[in-house]
């Protein structure tokens, strides 16, 4: 399998605090990778390093074999290849639903308005929000906002989608609608890197599960290996704790 | 106070009052707009993320320090004094002979700019960090992020403060009479100097000031509501986005309701 993203010896230090330590991992084309782990273990920071919202303190990130930390590498073009979905949705409050999905295409990818509109409508239909194109973000429920945020990211037609706990800020009854969309995307063959607390989703949808603990990757493997036969003591403990809560 | 004195004063001197009010409005409108543009530019510069090293970092530091001095100086001294210093100073030191009107607009603009810079900066930093990050994440530059996402929201939020500056400017242009700008206060003084009815004449002036500030406040309220857009949205029942008659009716009612 062709590797799209390769993270090598990545580290991130905030002041004195080493949040990521010597992280090595990769995502291949068409793969769905879920990152699990307890709060504060550095999952968000890893995702944010990958799309350069945080500047890594050390190590390398290769995108299709190219080092994106190289000064000559164009960060903005690289970011258009990654679609990011945030825990807090972060829809543009001053734009309506359709415009949220068009603005990046028009301003960054320089697509024509007509083309951008067509692409946006296509992905709004994928997430089931095509009826709401005139709504402003403040008029939508959390689940609806997150589905629009997913459509916005998809409209840029990225190579990889990054999700940072997309359902953690949602009321329980809205989690399902978002997970359903993500499941469909996974089945369509999209490459996805998902930070999640939804163990059911990770178990059923992921090709590979990565367990992070205190800034390192403690264990990784197929969902079968991680959930049924974890080799590490801390993985077992984490799973016991989370599964008890649910 | 005698009503017939007021009526007589108005009927005799109304062209002077109108001209004075006109000059006051011109100076405060242009001054507020230019001041706002100055504030916008400075506000955006002052919120550029500091680069970690290199020439750009040094340049940005120097620019920021210069802007901080500008803001401190113009916020920390009275406009009446600034008017004297700039008007007579430019004559004496640089041999520039400004017309009083031009000098007035110039002074009000840079004075307003100093206040607006801080208002705009406050507006920008109050916008949620997530808005910036989402814009960066789809590949927007700092300027694109500002123009398309952050400033429209920030400007909406600071509109009441901008309106406040405008109202203050309408009133404070009266200090420009010290450099003989023929604004409303200056004209009123001339009228009173002719008819010696100080109280009645200045009473008329205060009524004109009040009408101007009140009108401006109303107009800004209207703009605020316009910027907020309709409270409700229309659900499109089909992908062709053809309106059903009901939708069209509803939309029209909505539009009316928002006027
Ligand atoms: N900008 C920052 N400055 C300083 N410390 C930070 C910053 N961002 C994150 N951290 C610290 O880094 C650690 C890892 O944070 P991170 O958000 O990556 O955890 P997480 O695994 O995503 O947790 P959660 O499941 O709660 O989202 C935390 O201890 C956090 O306090
Ligand atoms: Mg997190």
Coordinates of C-alpha atoms and ligand atoms in Angstrom, one line a residue:
Chain A
X1 CA 0.0 0.0 0.0
X2 CA 1.2 3.5 -0.9
X3 CA 1.9 5.6 2.2
X4 CA 0.3 9.1 2.1
X5 CA 1.4 10.4 5.4
X6 CA 4.5 9.2 7.2
X7 CA 5.4 10.6 10.6
X8 CA 9.0 10.0 11.8
X9 CA 10.4 10.6 15.2
X10 CA 7.9 13.5 15.7
X11 CA 8.2 15.4 19.0
X12 CA 6.3 18.4 20.3
X13 CA 7.3 20.5 23.3
X14 CA 5.1 23.2 24.9
X15 CA 7.5 25.1 27.1
X16 CA 8.9 22.4 29.4
X17 CA 6.1 19.9 28.7
X18 CA 7.0 17.2 26.1
X19 CA 3.5 16.4 24.7
X20 CA 4.6 14.1 21.9
X21 CA 7.7 11.9 22.2
X22 CA 9.3 10.2 19.2
X23 CA 6.1 9.4 17.4
X24 CA 6.4 7.0 14.4
X25 CA 3.4 6.1 12.3
X26 CA 1.9 6.3 8.9
X27 CA -1.4 6.3 7.0
X28 CA -1.8 4.5 3.7
X29 CA -4.1 5.3 0.8
X30 CA -7.7 4.1 1.5
X31 CA -7.0 3.3 5.1
X32 CA -9.1 4.3 8.1
X33 CA -6.9 4.8 11.2
X34 CA -8.5 5.5 14.6
X35 CA -6.4 7.1 17.4
X36 CA -7.7 6.3 20.9
X37 CA -6.2 7.2 24.3
X38 CA -7.0 9.0 27.5
X39 CA -7.5 12.8 27.8
X40 CA -4.2 14.7 27.5
X41 CA -2.3 11.9 25.9
X42 CA -1.5 14.1 22.9
X43 CA -4.0 12.9 20.2
X44 CA -5.2 16.4 19.2
X45 CA -1.6 17.7 19.2
X46 CA -0.6 14.9 16.8
X47 CA -3.4 15.7 14.4
X48 CA -2.6 19.5 14.7
X49 CA 1.0 18.8 14.0
X50 CA 0.1 16.8 10.9
X51 CA -1.7 19.8 9.3
X52 CA 0.8 22.3 10.8
X53 CA -1.6 24.1 13.0
X54 CA 1.1 23.3 15.5
X55 CA 4.8 23.5 14.5
X56 CA 6.5 20.2 15.4
X57 CA 9.6 20.6 17.7
X58 CA 11.4 17.7 16.1
X59 CA 11.2 14.9 13.6
X60 CA 9.8 14.7 10.1
X61 CA 6.4 14.5 8.4
X62 CA 6.4 13.1 4.9
X63 CA 3.5 13.7 2.6
X64 CA 3.7 11.4 -0.5
X65 CA 7.4 11.1 0.4
X66 CA 8.0 14.9 0.5
X67 CA 9.1 16.5 3.7
X68 CA 6.5 19.1 4.5
X69 CA 8.6 20.7 7.2
X70 CA 11.1 21.8 4.7
X71 CA 11.1 25.6 4.4
X72 CA 10.6 25.4 0.7
X73 CA 7.5 23.3 1.0
X74 CA 4.3 25.3 0.5
X75 CA 2.2 24.9 3.6
X76 CA -1.0 26.3 2.2
X77 CA -1.1 24.0 -0.8
X78 CA -0.3 21.1 1.5
X79 CA -3.2 22.0 3.8
X80 CA -5.7 21.9 1.0
X81 CA -4.8 18.2 0.6
X82 CA -6.0 17.5 4.2
X83 CA -9.5 18.0 5.3
X84 CA -9.8 18.9 9.0
X85 CA -12.9 18.4 11.1
X86 CA -12.8 20.0 14.6
X87 CA -14.5 19.0 17.8
X88 CA -16.1 22.4 18.0
X89 CA -17.2 22.5 14.3
X90 CA -15.7 25.9 13.7
X91 CA -18.0 26.7 10.8
X92 CA -17.5 30.3 9.5
X93 CA -20.2 32.2 11.5
X94 CA -20.6 34.9 8.9
X95 CA -21.3 32.5 6.0
X96 CA -24.3 30.4 5.3
X97 CA -24.1 26.7 4.8
X98 CA -23.5 26.8 1.1
X99 CA -21.0 29.6 1.4
X100 CA -19.1 27.7 4.1
X101 CA -18.6 24.9 1.6
X102 CA -17.7 27.2 -1.3
X103 CA -15.4 29.8 0.1
X104 CA -12.3 27.7 0.3
X105 CA -12.8 26.3 -3.2
X106 CA -13.2 29.8 -4.6
X107 CA -10.5 31.7 -2.7
X108 CA -7.9 29.0 -2.3
X109 CA -8.4 26.5 -5.1
X110 CA -9.5 29.3 -7.5
X111 CA -12.5 27.4 -8.8
X112 CA -15.3 29.3 -10.5
X113 CA -18.4 30.0 -8.4
X114 CA -20.5 27.8 -10.6
X115 CA -18.1 24.8 -10.2
X116 CA -17.7 25.4 -6.5
X117 CA -21.4 25.5 -6.0
X118 CA -21.8 22.2 -7.8
X119 CA -19.1 20.5 -5.8
X120 CA -20.5 22.0 -2.5
X121 CA -24.0 20.7 -3.4
X122 CA -22.6 17.3 -4.1
X123 CA -21.0 16.9 -0.7
X124 CA -23.9 18.6 1.2
X125 CA -26.0 15.9 -0.3
X126 CA -23.6 13.2 0.9
X127 CA -24.0 14.5 4.5
X128 CA -27.7 15.1 4.0
X129 CA -27.7 18.9 4.5
X130 CA -28.6 20.1 1.0
X131 CA -31.9 21.4 2.3
X132 CA -30.2 23.9 4.6
X133 CA -28.0 25.8 2.2
X134 CA -29.4 29.1 3.3
X135 CA -29.0 28.6 7.0
X136 CA -26.4 30.4 9.1
X137 CA -24.4 28.2 11.5
X138 CA -26.1 29.7 14.6
X139 CA -29.5 28.3 13.3
X140 CA -28.3 24.7 13.2
X141 CA -28.1 21.9 15.8
X142 CA -24.7 20.5 16.8
X143 CA -25.1 17.4 14.6
X144 CA -26.1 19.5 11.6
X145 CA -23.2 21.8 12.1
X146 CA -20.7 19.0 12.2
X147 CA -22.2 17.4 9.1
X148 CA -21.8 20.8 7.3
X149 CA -18.2 21.0 8.6
X150 CA -17.6 17.5 7.1
X151 CA -19.1 18.7 3.8
X152 CA -16.9 21.8 3.9
X153 CA -13.8 19.7 4.3
X154 CA -14.9 17.3 1.6
X155 CA -15.6 20.1 -0.9
X156 CA -11.9 20.8 -1.0
X157 CA -11.6 17.2 -2.3
X158 CA -8.7 16.4 0.0
X159 CA -6.6 13.2 -0.1
X160 CA -7.0 12.6 3.6
X161 CA -9.6 13.5 6.1
X162 CA -8.6 14.3 9.7
X163 CA -11.2 14.1 12.4
X164 CA -10.5 15.4 15.9
X165 CA -13.2 13.9 18.2
X166 CA -16.0 15.0 15.9
X167 CA -18.7 13.8 18.2
X168 CA -17.4 14.8 21.6
X169 CA -19.2 18.1 21.7
X170 CA -22.5 16.7 20.6
X171 CA -25.6 15.7 22.6
X172 CA -25.9 11.9 22.7
X173 CA -28.9 11.8 20.3
X174 CA -26.9 13.6 17.6
X175 CA -23.8 11.4 17.7
X176 CA -25.4 8.8 15.6
X177 CA -26.1 11.0 12.6
X178 CA -22.5 12.1 12.4
X179 CA -21.1 8.6 12.9
X180 CA -23.4 7.4 10.1
X181 CA -21.9 9.9 7.7
X182 CA -18.4 9.0 8.7
X183 CA -19.1 5.3 8.3
X184 CA -20.4 5.9 4.7
X185 CA -17.3 7.9 3.9
X186 CA -15.1 5.1 5.2
X187 CA -16.9 2.6 3.1
X188 CA -16.5 4.8 0.0
X189 CA -12.7 4.3 0.3
X190 CA -11.7 7.7 1.7
X191 CA -8.5 7.8 3.6
X192 CA -9.3 8.8 7.2
X193 CA -7.4 9.6 10.4
X194 CA -9.9 9.8 13.3
X195 CA -9.3 10.7 16.9
X196 CA -12.3 9.3 18.8
X197 CA -13.7 8.2 22.1
X198 CA -16.3 6.1 20.2
X199 CA -14.9 2.6 20.8
X200 CA -17.8 1.0 18.8
X201 CA -16.9 3.1 15.8
X202 CA -13.2 2.3 16.0
X203 CA -13.9 -1.4 16.4
X204 CA -16.2 -1.6 13.4
X205 CA -14.8 0.9 11.0
X206 CA -11.1 1.2 11.5
X207 CA -8.5 -0.8 9.5
X208 CA -6.0 0.0 12.2
X209 CA -6.2 1.3 15.8
X210 CA -3.5 3.4 17.4
X211 CA -3.5 3.7 21.2
X212 CA -1.7 6.7 22.6
X213 CA -0.6 7.2 26.2
X214 CA 1.4 10.1 27.7
X215 CA 2.7 11.3 24.4
X216 CA 3.8 8.0 22.9
X217 CA 2.2 5.3 20.7
X218 CA 1.8 2.5 23.2
X219 CA 0.3 0.0 20.9
X220 CA -1.1 -0.3 17.4
X221 CA -2.8 -3.0 15.4
X222 CA -6.0 -4.2 13.9
X223 CA -9.2 -3.5 16.0
X224 CA -9.3 -7.2 16.7
X225 CA -5.8 -7.1 18.2
X226 CA -6.3 -3.9 20.2
X227 CA -9.7 -4.6 21.6
X228 CA -9.6 -8.4 22.0
X229 CA -5.9 -9.2 22.6
X230 CA -4.1 -6.1 23.8
X231 CA -0.4 -6.9 24.6
X232 CA 0.2 -3.9 26.8
X233 CA -1.0 -3.5 30.4
X234 CA -1.9 0.2 29.9
X235 CA -4.0 -0.6 26.8
X236 CA -5.9 -3.1 28.8
X237 CA -6.4 -0.7 31.7
X238 CA -7.6 2.1 29.3
X239 CA -10.1 -0.2 27.6
X240 CA -11.4 -1.4 30.9
X241 CA -11.9 2.1 32.1
X242 CA -13.6 3.4 29.0
X243 CA -15.8 0.4 28.4
X244 CA -17.0 0.5 31.9
X245 CA -18.1 4.1 31.5
X246 CA -20.2 3.2 28.5
Chain B
X1 CA -36.1 82.5 26.2
X2 CA -38.2 84.1 23.6
X3 CA -39.7 82.1 20.9
X4 CA -39.9 85.0 18.5
X5 CA -36.1 85.6 18.9
X6 CA -35.4 82.0 17.9
X7 CA -37.7 82.2 14.9
X8 CA -36.2 85.5 13.9
X9 CA -32.6 84.1 14.3
X10 CA -33.4 81.1 12.2
X11 CA -35.2 83.0 9.4
X12 CA -32.3 85.5 9.2
X13 CA -29.3 83.2 9.7
X14 CA -30.4 79.8 8.5
X15 CA -27.9 79.6 5.6
X16 CA -25.1 80.0 8.1
X17 CA -26.5 77.2 10.4
X18 CA -27.0 74.9 7.4
X19 CA -23.5 75.6 6.1
X20 CA -22.0 75.0 9.5
X21 CA -23.9 71.8 10.0
X22 CA -22.8 70.7 6.5
X23 CA -19.1 71.3 7.3
X24 CA -19.5 69.5 10.7
X25 CA -21.1 66.5 8.9
X26 CA -18.5 66.4 6.1
X27 CA -15.6 66.5 8.6
X28 CA -17.1 63.9 10.9
X29 CA -18.2 61.5 8.2
X30 CA -14.9 61.6 6.2
X31 CA -12.9 61.6 9.5
X32 CA -14.7 58.6 10.8
X33 CA -14.4 56.7 7.6
X34 CA -10.7 57.4 7.1
X35 CA -10.1 56.8 10.8
X36 CA -11.9 53.5 10.5
X37 CA -9.7 52.5 7.6
X38 CA -6.6 53.5 9.5
X39 CA -7.8 51.5 12.5
X40 CA -8.6 48.5 10.3
X41 CA -5.1 48.4 8.8
X42 CA -3.4 48.9 12.1
X43 CA -5.6 46.4 13.9
X44 CA -4.8 43.7 11.2
X45 CA -1.0 44.5 11.4
X46 CA -1.1 44.3 15.2
X47 CA -2.7 40.9 15.2
X48 CA -0.3 39.2 12.7
X49 CA 1.2 36.2 14.5
X50 CA 4.8 37.0 15.4
X51 CA 7.3 34.9 13.3
X52 CA 9.7 32.9 15.3
X53 CA 12.9 34.3 13.9
X54 CA 14.5 36.2 11.0
X55 CA 14.1 39.6 9.3
X56 CA 10.3 39.6 9.3
X57 CA 10.2 39.3 13.1
X58 CA 12.4 42.4 13.5
X59 CA 10.5 44.4 10.9
X60 CA 7.1 43.5 12.6
X61 CA 8.5 44.5 16.0
X62 CA 9.6 47.9 14.7
X63 CA 6.3 48.5 13.0
X64 CA 4.3 47.4 16.1
X65 CA 6.4 49.7 18.3
X66 CA 5.8 52.7 16.0
X67 CA 2.1 52.0 15.9
X68 CA 1.9 51.8 19.7
X69 CA 3.6 55.2 19.9
X70 CA 1.1 56.7 17.5
X71 CA -1.8 55.3 19.4
X72 CA -0.5 56.5 22.8
X73 CA 0.2 60.0 21.5
X74 CA -3.1 60.6 19.9
X75 CA -5.2 59.1 22.6
X76 CA -3.2 60.8 25.3
X77 CA -3.5 64.4 24.2
X78 CA -6.6 66.6 23.6
X79 CA -7.8 67.0 20.0
X80 CA -8.0 70.8 20.5
X81 CA -4.2 70.8 21.3
X82 CA -3.5 68.4 18.4
X83 CA -5.3 70.8 16.1
X84 CA -3.2 73.8 17.1
X85 CA 0.1 71.8 17.0
X86 CA -0.6 70.3 13.6
X87 CA -2.2 73.3 11.9
X88 CA 0.4 75.9 13.1
X89 CA 3.2 73.4 13.3
X90 CA 2.9 72.3 9.7
X91 CA 2.9 76.0 8.6
X92 CA 6.0 76.9 10.7
X93 CA 8.1 73.8 10.4
X94 CA 7.3 72.5 6.9
X95 CA 5.9 75.6 5.3
X96 CA 2.7 73.6 4.4
X97 CA -0.3 75.9 4.2
X98 CA -3.3 73.6 4.8
X99 CA -6.8 75.0 4.4
X100 CA -8.6 74.9 7.7
X101 CA -11.1 72.4 6.3
X102 CA -8.4 70.0 5.1
X103 CA -6.5 70.4 8.4
X104 CA -9.8 69.6 10.2
X105 CA -10.4 66.4 8.3
X106 CA -6.8 65.4 8.7
X107 CA -6.8 65.9 12.5
X108 CA -10.1 64.1 13.0
X109 CA -9.0 61.2 10.8
X110 CA -5.7 60.5 12.6
X111 CA -7.2 61.1 16.0
X112 CA -10.1 58.7 15.2
X113 CA -7.6 56.2 13.7
X114 CA -5.8 55.9 17.1
X115 CA -9.0 55.0 18.9
X116 CA -10.3 52.7 16.1
X117 CA -7.0 50.8 16.0
X118 CA -7.7 49.6 19.6
X119 CA -11.4 49.0 18.9
X120 CA -10.6 46.9 15.8
X121 CA -7.9 45.0 17.7
X122 CA -10.3 44.2 20.4
X123 CA -12.8 43.1 17.8
X124 CA -10.3 40.7 16.2
X125 CA -9.0 39.1 19.4
X126 CA -12.6 38.5 20.6
X127 CA -13.2 36.2 17.6
X128 CA -12.9 32.5 18.5
X129 CA -9.5 31.0 17.7
X130 CA -11.4 28.2 16.0
X131 CA -12.5 30.5 13.2
X132 CA -8.8 31.3 12.3
X133 CA -7.8 27.6 12.6
X134 CA -10.6 26.4 10.3
X135 CA -9.6 29.1 7.7
X136 CA -5.9 28.1 7.9
X137 CA -6.9 24.5 7.7
X138 CA -8.5 24.9 4.3
X139 CA -5.4 26.7 3.1
X140 CA -6.3 30.4 3.5
X141 CA -3.5 32.9 4.1
X142 CA -3.6 35.4 7.0
X143 CA -5.0 38.1 4.7
X144 CA -7.6 35.8 3.2
X145 CA -8.6 34.7 6.7
X146 CA -9.0 38.3 7.8
X147 CA -10.9 39.5 4.8
X148 CA -13.3 36.5 4.4
X149 CA -13.8 35.3 7.9
X150 CA -12.6 37.3 10.8
X151 CA -13.1 41.0 9.9
X152 CA -16.7 40.7 8.8
X153 CA -17.5 39.2 12.2
X154 CA -15.2 41.6 14.1
X155 CA -16.7 44.6 12.3
X156 CA -20.2 43.5 13.1
X157 CA -19.3 43.2 16.8
X158 CA -17.6 46.6 17.0
X159 CA -20.3 48.5 15.0
X160 CA -21.8 50.0 18.2
X161 CA -18.3 51.3 19.2
X162 CA -17.8 52.7 15.7
X163 CA -21.1 54.5 15.9
X164 CA -20.0 55.9 19.2
X165 CA -16.8 57.3 17.6
X166 CA -19.0 58.8 14.9
X167 CA -21.2 60.6 17.4
X168 CA -18.3 61.8 19.4
X169 CA -16.7 63.2 16.2
X170 CA -19.9 65.1 15.3
X171 CA -19.7 66.8 18.7
X172 CA -15.9 67.1 18.9
X173 CA -15.4 68.8 15.6
X174 CA -16.6 71.9 17.5
X175 CA -13.1 72.2 18.9
X176 CA -11.8 72.9 15.4
X177 CA -13.1 76.4 15.7
X178 CA -9.7 77.2 17.2
X179 CA -8.2 76.8 13.8
X180 CA -11.1 78.7 12.1
X181 CA -12.9 75.7 10.5
X182 CA -16.3 77.1 9.7
X183 CA -18.2 74.2 11.3
X184 CA -21.4 74.6 13.3
X185 CA -20.0 75.9 16.5
X186 CA -17.9 78.5 14.6
X187 CA -20.9 79.7 12.6
X188 CA -23.0 79.8 15.7
X189 CA -20.4 82.0 17.4
X190 CA -20.5 84.3 14.4
X191 CA -24.3 84.6 14.5
X192 CA -24.3 85.3 18.2
X193 CA -21.6 87.9 17.7
X194 CA -24.0 89.7 15.3
X195 CA -27.3 89.5 17.2
X196 CA -26.0 89.3 20.8
X197 CA -28.6 86.7 21.6
X198 CA -26.2 84.1 22.9
X199 CA -28.7 81.8 24.6
X200 CA -31.2 81.5 21.8
X201 CA -28.6 81.1 19.1
X202 CA -26.7 78.4 20.9
X203 CA -30.0 76.7 21.8
X204 CA -30.6 76.4 18.0
X205 CA -27.1 74.9 17.6
X206 CA -27.7 72.3 20.3
X207 CA -30.9 71.3 18.6
X208 CA -29.1 70.8 15.3
X209 CA -26.3 68.8 17.0
X210 CA -29.0 66.6 18.6
X211 CA -30.8 66.0 15.3
X212 CA -27.5 65.0 13.7
X213 CA -26.4 62.6 16.4
X214 CA -29.8 61.0 16.7
X215 CA -30.1 60.4 13.0
X216 CA -26.7 58.8 12.8
X217 CA -27.5 56.5 15.7
X218 CA -30.7 55.4 14.0
X219 CA -29.0 54.7 10.7
X220 CA -26.3 52.6 12.4
X221 CA -28.9 50.5 14.2
X222 CA -30.5 49.9 10.9
X223 CA -27.2 48.7 9.4
X224 CA -26.6 46.4 12.4
X225 CA -29.9 44.7 11.8
X226 CA -29.2 44.4 8.1
X227 CA -25.9 42.8 8.8
X228 CA -27.5 40.2 11.1
X229 CA -29.6 38.9 8.3
X230 CA -33.0 37.2 8.6
X231 CA -33.8 35.2 11.8
X232 CA -35.1 32.2 9.8
X233 CA -33.9 30.3 6.9
X234 CA -35.8 28.6 4.1
X235 CA -35.6 24.8 3.7
X236 CA -35.2 23.8 0.1
X237 CA -37.6 21.0 -0.5
X238 CA -35.8 19.8 -3.7
X239 CA -32.4 19.9 -5.2
X240 CA -33.4 22.1 -8.1
X241 CA -34.0 24.9 -5.6
X242 CA -37.2 25.9 -7.3
X243 CA -39.3 27.8 -4.9
X244 CA -42.8 26.6 -4.2
X245 CA -45.4 29.3 -4.1
X246 CA -45.5 28.8 -0.3
X247 CA -41.7 29.3 0.0
X248 CA -41.9 32.5 -2.1
X249 CA -44.6 33.8 0.0
X250 CA -42.8 33.0 3.2
X251 CA -39.6 34.6 2.0
X252 CA -41.4 37.8 1.1
X253 CA -43.0 37.9 4.5
X254 CA -39.6 37.3 6.1
X255 CA -38.1 40.1 4.1
X256 CA -40.9 42.4 5.1
X257 CA -40.6 41.3 8.7
X258 CA -36.9 42.3 8.7
X259 CA -37.4 45.8 7.4
Ligands
LIG1 N1 -1.0 25.3 23.2 C1 -0.7 24.6 24.3 N2 0.2 25.0 25.2 C2 0.6 24.3 26.2 N3 0.2 23.0 26.4 C3 -0.7 22.5 25.6 C4 -1.1 23.2 24.4 N4 -2.0 22.4 23.7 C5 -2.0 21.2 24.4 N5 -1.2 21.3 25.5 C6 -1.0 20.2 26.4 O1 -0.7 19.0 25.7 C7 -1.2 17.9 26.3 C8 -1.9 17.0 25.2 O2 -3.0 17.8 24.8 P1 -3.9 17.2 23.6 O3 -5.0 18.2 23.4 O4 -3.1 16.8 22.4 O5 -4.6 15.9 24.3 P2 -5.7 15.0 23.8 O6 -5.1 13.6 23.8 O7 -6.3 15.5 22.5 O8 -6.8 15.1 24.9 P3 -8.4 15.1 24.8 O9 -8.8 13.7 24.7 O10 -8.8 15.7 26.1 O11 -8.8 16.0 23.7 C9 -2.1 18.3 27.4 O12 -1.4 18.1 28.6 C10 -2.3 19.8 27.2 O13 -2.4 20.4 28.4
LIG2 MG1 -8.1 16.5 21.9

